[in-house]
Coordinates of C-alpha atoms and ligand atoms in Angstrom, one line a residue:
M1 CA 0.0 0.0 0.0
E2 CA 1.3 3.5 -0.9
I3 CA 0.3 6.2 1.6
P4 CA 1.3 9.8 0.9
F5 CA 2.3 12.1 3.8
A6 CA -0.5 14.4 2.8
D7 CA -3.0 14.6 0.0
L8 CA -5.2 17.6 -0.8
R9 CA -7.3 15.8 -3.4
P10 CA -10.0 14.2 -1.2
M11 CA -10.7 17.6 0.3
H12 CA -10.8 19.4 -3.0
D13 CA -12.7 16.7 -4.8
E14 CA -15.7 17.2 -2.4
I15 CA -15.9 20.9 -3.0
R16 CA -14.6 21.1 -6.6
H17 CA -17.9 22.4 -7.9
E18 CA -17.9 25.3 -5.4
L19 CA -14.3 26.1 -6.1
D20 CA -15.0 26.2 -9.8
S21 CA -18.0 28.6 -9.1
A22 CA -15.7 30.8 -7.0
Y23 CA -13.2 31.0 -9.9
K24 CA -16.0 31.9 -12.3
K25 CA -17.5 34.5 -10.0
V26 CA -14.1 36.3 -9.7
M27 CA -13.6 36.1 -13.5
D28 CA -17.0 37.4 -14.1
N29 CA -16.4 40.3 -11.7
S30 CA -13.1 40.9 -13.4
W31 CA -11.7 42.6 -10.2
F32 CA -8.6 40.8 -8.8
I33 CA -7.1 42.8 -6.0
Q34 CA -8.9 44.3 -2.9
G35 CA -12.5 43.7 -3.8
T36 CA -15.6 42.3 -2.4
E37 CA -14.3 38.7 -1.9
L38 CA -11.5 39.8 0.3
E39 CA -13.7 42.1 2.3
A40 CA -16.2 39.3 2.9
F41 CA -13.5 36.7 3.7
E42 CA -11.9 39.1 6.3
K43 CA -15.3 39.5 8.0
E44 CA -16.0 35.7 8.0
F45 CA -12.6 34.8 9.3
A46 CA -12.6 37.4 12.0
T47 CA -16.0 36.0 13.1
Y48 CA -14.7 32.5 13.0
V49 CA -11.6 33.3 15.2
G50 CA -13.6 35.6 17.5
V51 CA -11.7 38.9 16.9
K52 CA -12.6 42.4 15.6
H53 CA -10.2 42.6 12.7
C54 CA -8.8 40.3 10.0
I55 CA -6.5 41.8 7.4
G56 CA -5.6 39.6 4.4
V57 CA -1.9 39.6 3.4
A58 CA 0.3 37.7 0.9
T59 CA 1.8 35.1 3.2
G60 CA 2.1 33.9 6.8
L61 CA 5.7 35.3 6.9
D62 CA 4.4 38.7 5.9
A63 CA 1.6 38.6 8.5
L64 CA 4.2 38.2 11.3
Y65 CA 6.6 40.7 9.8
L66 CA 3.9 43.3 9.3
I67 CA 2.7 42.9 12.9
L68 CA 6.2 43.5 14.2
K69 CA 6.7 46.5 11.8
A70 CA 3.3 48.0 12.9
Y71 CA 4.3 47.7 16.6
G72 CA 7.5 49.6 15.8
I73 CA 9.7 46.7 16.6
G74 CA 13.0 46.8 14.7
A75 CA 16.7 47.5 14.9
G76 CA 18.2 47.0 18.4
N77 CA 15.1 45.2 19.7
E78 CA 14.9 41.6 20.7
V79 CA 11.9 39.2 20.3
I80 CA 11.5 35.9 22.1
V81 CA 11.1 33.0 19.6
P82 CA 10.8 29.3 20.5
S83 CA 14.0 27.4 19.4
N84 CA 11.8 24.7 17.8
T85 CA 9.6 26.2 15.0
F86 CA 9.5 26.7 11.3
I87 CA 12.2 29.2 10.4
A88 CA 9.6 31.8 9.2
T89 CA 8.9 32.8 12.8
A90 CA 12.5 33.9 13.2
L91 CA 12.8 35.3 9.7
A92 CA 9.9 37.7 10.4
V93 CA 11.8 39.1 13.3
S94 CA 15.0 39.4 11.3
Y95 CA 13.2 41.1 8.4
A96 CA 11.8 43.6 10.8
G97 CA 15.4 44.3 11.8
A98 CA 15.2 42.9 15.3
T99 CA 17.0 39.9 16.8
P100 CA 15.3 36.6 17.6
V101 CA 16.2 35.3 21.0
F102 CA 15.6 31.5 21.1
V103 CA 13.9 29.9 24.1
E104 CA 13.8 26.2 24.5
P105 CA 10.6 24.1 24.0
E106 CA 9.2 21.4 26.3
I107 CA 9.9 18.1 24.5
E108 CA 6.5 16.8 25.5
T109 CA 4.4 19.6 24.0
F110 CA 7.0 20.8 21.4
N111 CA 5.9 24.4 22.4
I112 CA 7.9 27.1 24.2
D113 CA 8.8 26.2 27.8
T114 CA 7.2 29.2 29.6
S115 CA 9.3 28.7 32.7
R116 CA 12.4 29.7 30.6
I117 CA 11.0 32.9 29.1
E118 CA 11.8 35.4 31.9
A119 CA 15.5 34.5 31.9
A120 CA 15.7 35.5 28.3
I121 CA 14.1 39.0 28.7
T122 CA 16.4 42.0 28.5
S123 CA 15.7 45.8 28.4
E124 CA 15.5 45.4 24.6
T125 CA 12.9 42.7 24.5
K126 CA 9.7 43.9 22.9
A127 CA 7.6 40.8 22.2
I128 CA 7.1 37.1 22.6
M129 CA 6.3 35.0 19.5
A130 CA 3.8 32.4 20.8
V131 CA 4.0 29.6 18.1
Q132 CA 1.0 27.3 18.3
L133 CA 3.1 24.5 16.8
Q134 CA 1.5 21.4 15.2
G135 CA -1.9 22.8 15.9
R136 CA -1.7 22.8 19.7
C137 CA -1.6 26.1 21.6
C138 CA 1.1 27.2 24.1
D139 CA 0.2 27.9 27.7
M140 CA -1.2 31.3 26.8
D141 CA -2.3 32.4 30.3
E142 CA 1.3 32.1 31.4
I143 CA 2.7 33.8 28.3
N144 CA 0.2 36.7 28.7
R145 CA 1.0 37.0 32.4
I146 CA 4.8 37.3 31.7
A147 CA 4.2 39.7 28.8
K148 CA 2.1 42.0 30.9
K149 CA 4.6 42.0 33.8
H150 CA 7.4 43.1 31.4
G151 CA 5.4 45.3 29.1
L152 CA 5.8 43.0 26.0
K153 CA 3.5 42.3 23.1
V154 CA 2.3 38.7 22.5
I155 CA 2.3 37.8 18.9
E156 CA 0.8 34.4 18.0
D157 CA 2.2 32.5 15.1
A158 CA -1.0 30.7 14.3
A159 CA 0.2 29.4 10.9
Q160 CA -0.5 25.8 12.0
A161 CA -3.5 26.4 14.2
H162 CA -6.6 27.4 12.2
G163 CA -9.5 26.4 14.6
A164 CA -7.3 25.2 17.5
K165 CA -8.5 26.3 20.9
Y166 CA -7.0 27.2 24.3
K167 CA -9.5 27.1 27.2
G168 CA -12.4 27.5 24.7
K169 CA -10.9 30.5 22.8
K170 CA -9.5 30.1 19.3
A171 CA -5.9 30.6 18.2
G172 CA -5.7 34.0 16.7
A173 CA -7.6 35.6 19.6
L174 CA -5.1 34.7 22.4
G175 CA -2.6 37.5 22.3
D176 CA -2.2 41.1 21.0
A177 CA -2.2 40.0 17.4
A178 CA -1.7 36.8 15.3
G179 CA -0.4 35.8 11.9
F180 CA -2.0 33.0 9.9
S181 CA -0.7 31.3 6.8
F182 CA -3.0 30.0 4.0
Y183 CA -0.2 28.0 2.3
P184 CA -2.1 25.1 0.6
G185 CA -1.0 22.5 3.0
K186 CA -2.2 24.3 6.2
N187 CA -5.5 23.2 7.7
L188 CA -7.1 26.1 6.0
G189 CA -5.2 26.6 2.8
A190 CA -5.7 28.7 -0.4
L191 CA -4.8 27.4 -3.9
G192 CA -1.6 29.4 -3.7
D193 CA 0.1 31.6 -1.2
G194 CA -1.9 33.7 1.3
G195 CA -2.0 34.8 4.9
C196 CA -3.8 37.2 7.3
V197 CA -3.4 39.1 10.6
T198 CA -6.1 38.9 13.3
T199 CA -6.3 41.3 16.2
N200 CA -8.7 43.2 18.5
D201 CA -6.3 46.3 18.4
D202 CA -7.9 48.9 16.1
D203 CA -4.7 50.9 15.7
L204 CA -2.6 47.9 14.8
A205 CA -5.2 46.7 12.3
A206 CA -5.2 50.1 10.5
K207 CA -1.5 50.2 10.5
V208 CA -1.0 46.6 9.2
R209 CA -3.6 47.3 6.5
A210 CA -1.7 50.4 5.3
L211 CA 1.7 48.8 5.6
G212 CA 0.7 45.9 3.3
N213 CA -0.7 48.3 0.7
Y214 CA 2.3 50.5 0.0
G215 CA 1.9 52.3 3.3
S216 CA -1.3 53.9 1.9
D217 CA -4.3 54.8 4.0
Y218 CA -6.3 55.9 0.9
K219 CA -5.4 55.8 -2.8
Y220 CA -2.1 57.6 -3.7
H221 CA -1.8 58.9 -0.1
H222 CA 1.2 57.2 1.6
I223 CA 1.8 57.6 5.3
Y224 CA 4.4 54.8 5.8
K225 CA 7.2 53.3 3.7
G226 CA 5.0 50.2 3.2
T227 CA 5.3 47.1 1.0
N228 CA 3.0 45.2 -1.3
S229 CA 1.5 42.2 0.6
R230 CA -2.2 41.5 -0.2
L231 CA -4.5 38.5 -0.4
D232 CA -6.0 38.5 -3.9
E233 CA -9.6 38.1 -4.8
M234 CA -9.2 34.6 -6.3
Q235 CA -7.6 33.2 -3.1
A236 CA -10.1 35.0 -0.9
A237 CA -13.0 33.5 -2.9
F238 CA -11.4 30.0 -2.6
L239 CA -10.9 30.5 1.2
R240 CA -14.6 31.6 1.6
V241 CA -15.6 28.2 0.0
K242 CA -13.3 26.3 2.3
L243 CA -13.8 28.1 5.7
P244 CA -17.3 26.5 6.4
H245 CA -15.7 23.1 6.1
L246 CA -12.7 23.7 8.3
D247 CA -14.2 22.3 11.6
K248 CA -15.3 19.1 9.8
W249 CA -11.8 18.7 8.4
N250 CA -10.2 19.3 11.8
D251 CA -12.6 16.8 13.4
A252 CA -11.5 14.2 10.8
R253 CA -7.9 14.9 11.7
R254 CA -8.7 14.4 15.4
K255 CA -10.4 11.1 14.6
I256 CA -7.2 9.8 12.9
A257 CA -5.1 11.1 15.8
A258 CA -7.3 9.3 18.3
R259 CA -6.8 6.0 16.5
Y260 CA -3.0 6.6 16.3
L261 CA -2.9 7.5 20.0
A262 CA -5.0 4.5 21.0
E263 CA -3.5 1.9 18.7
I264 CA 0.2 2.7 18.2
K265 CA 1.8 0.6 20.9
N266 CA 5.6 0.3 20.3
P267 CA 8.0 1.1 23.2
L268 CA 10.4 2.6 20.6
I269 CA 7.9 5.2 19.6
Q270 CA 6.8 8.3 21.7
L271 CA 3.4 9.7 20.8
P272 CA 2.3 13.4 20.9
L273 CA -0.2 14.6 23.5
P274 CA -3.9 13.9 23.0
T275 CA -6.4 16.7 22.4
S276 CA -8.1 18.0 25.6
D277 CA -10.8 20.5 26.7
E278 CA -8.1 23.0 27.6
Y279 CA -5.9 22.4 24.6
E280 CA -8.1 21.5 21.6
H281 CA -5.6 20.2 19.1
I282 CA -6.1 20.3 15.3
Y283 CA -3.2 18.0 14.4
H284 CA -1.8 20.1 11.6
V285 CA 0.8 17.4 11.7
F286 CA 1.1 14.2 13.9
V287 CA 4.6 14.1 15.1
I288 CA 6.0 11.0 16.8
R289 CA 9.5 10.7 18.3
C290 CA 11.9 7.8 18.0
E291 CA 15.6 7.4 19.0
K292 CA 16.1 5.3 15.8
R293 CA 14.3 7.9 13.7
D294 CA 16.3 7.5 10.6
E295 CA 15.9 3.7 10.6
L296 CA 12.2 4.2 11.2
E297 CA 11.9 6.6 8.3
E298 CA 13.6 4.2 6.0
Y299 CA 11.6 1.3 7.1
L300 CA 8.3 3.2 6.6
A301 CA 9.4 4.3 3.1
E302 CA 10.2 0.7 2.2
N303 CA 6.6 -0.1 3.2
G304 CA 5.2 2.8 1.1
I305 CA 4.5 5.1 4.0
H306 CA 5.7 8.7 3.3
T307 CA 6.8 10.8 6.2
V308 CA 8.4 14.3 6.8
K309 CA 10.6 15.7 9.5
H310 CA 9.3 18.8 11.2
Y311 CA 12.1 20.0 11.4
P312 CA 15.4 18.3 10.6
I313 CA 17.8 21.2 11.4
P314 CA 17.1 23.6 14.3
M315 CA 17.3 27.3 13.4
H316 CA 20.4 28.1 15.3
M317 CA 22.3 25.4 13.3
Q318 CA 21.1 26.8 9.9
G319 CA 23.6 28.8 7.8
A320 CA 21.0 31.6 7.9
Y321 CA 21.6 32.1 11.6
A322 CA 25.3 31.5 11.8
D323 CA 25.7 35.2 12.7
L324 CA 24.0 34.5 16.1
Q325 CA 26.9 32.2 16.9
I326 CA 24.9 29.8 19.0
A327 CA 27.1 26.7 19.4
E328 CA 25.8 23.2 19.0
G329 CA 24.6 21.9 22.4
V330 CA 23.4 25.3 23.7
L331 CA 19.8 24.5 22.8
P332 CA 19.6 20.8 23.6
N333 CA 15.8 20.4 23.5
A334 CA 15.6 21.9 20.0
E335 CA 18.4 19.6 18.9
E336 CA 16.9 16.5 20.5
I337 CA 13.6 17.3 18.8
S338 CA 15.2 17.7 15.4
R339 CA 17.1 14.4 15.8
S340 CA 14.1 12.3 16.8
V341 CA 10.9 13.7 15.2
L342 CA 9.0 12.1 12.3
S343 CA 5.6 13.3 11.1
I344 CA 3.4 10.4 9.9
P345 CA 0.5 10.6 7.3
M346 CA -2.4 12.9 8.4
Y347 CA -4.9 14.4 6.0
Y348 CA -8.6 14.7 5.4
G349 CA -9.8 11.7 3.5
M350 CA -7.4 9.2 4.8
T351 CA -9.3 5.9 4.9
E352 CA -9.7 3.6 7.9
E353 CA -7.8 1.0 6.0
Q354 CA -4.9 3.4 5.4
V355 CA -4.8 4.4 9.1
T356 CA -4.8 0.7 10.1
Y357 CA -1.9 0.0 7.8
V358 CA 0.2 2.8 9.2
I359 CA -0.6 1.6 12.7
E360 CA 0.3 -2.0 11.9
K361 CA 3.6 -1.0 10.3
L362 CA 4.6 1.2 13.2
N363 CA 3.8 -1.6 15.7
D364 CA 5.9 -4.0 13.7
F365 CA 8.9 -1.8 13.8
A366 CA 11.7 -3.4 15.8
E367 CA 15.4 -2.6 16.4
Ligands
PLP401 C1 3.8 27.9 7.3 C2 4.4 28.6 8.5 C3 4.7 30.0 8.4 C4 4.9 30.7 7.2 O1 3.7 30.8 6.4 P1 3.9 31.1 4.8 O2 2.5 31.4 4.4 O3 4.5 29.9 4.2 O4 4.8 32.3 4.7 C5 5.1 30.6 9.6 N1 5.2 29.9 10.8 C6 4.8 28.6 10.9 C7 4.9 27.9 12.2 C8 4.4 27.9 9.7 O5 4.1 26.6 9.8

């Protein structure tokens, strides 16, 4: 049996007709940037998340970068970033001109270890990037408490957390502002690149909107040296088709996760945490850990099961961050995670038979 790591086709096949109509609607309107589809999607997504504002932008990276810019965070400033995340979280900080300061994750949750944040705060620290990694939220009460005490902004990187909840509130509504990505493989994905910022902060919303549109508050009137980062009408129309299905797709992922958690029983394999009332997980990825990770990866590949490593090289060991001069061994949890993680197949439309096959092969893995 051949099982892809992810497959967008079962999801798109079910709504193909609606997607075709959305394409046709935009073509018929013949208006492609900043029109009625974007305006409607922004309202619908803000309502879904439970915030006042949603601003469509070009990518998840831009969403995070524009929030930092709008808060005036830049040269000389520091931003707390978990040492285990996709590199975009740190790159947003670097693009803004500030310096990412890495704080170790807890190996169990993969998210930032809040007990280590305060030690990393200096007089230059301006914000904490709360990455809701894999679709499970961080301990947001604790992060918000620390931020308030030190006068810092809390910026959620919710790129993997569309629909995830913390104590009943959705990711995107848990800090001062949040960045989402609509990269096709995310739980809510466009048919191309896309992203948005969500916030309850009126001033920030206005500033992000202007910064992403050449720094313009109205046509040909420029108040900031902005950039061009917009969510186009076609992607907004596709996202409007997909948003009403998101909860169903997330439920399907939780069902697959529940079977993996109940039925994978191999002492060589550590499983991620289950979803709970406090931390409602959306399993953007299902990440297992194994000391013999590379052997496991090869064994699964031989059996037709495709996997991905999230992420194989920690940021401080990437050439891009050689300038920070963080030696190997300084961030042991991030390194341990990168050495041991493997993401197994997880997507809407995976059949019971396919899930059973993955479980059987994992249970048969031996040293
Ligand atoms: C995908 C992702 C991003 C970046 O989103 P893009 O739309 O690809 O720019 C940022 N942070 C995390 C955690 C992500 O998974």
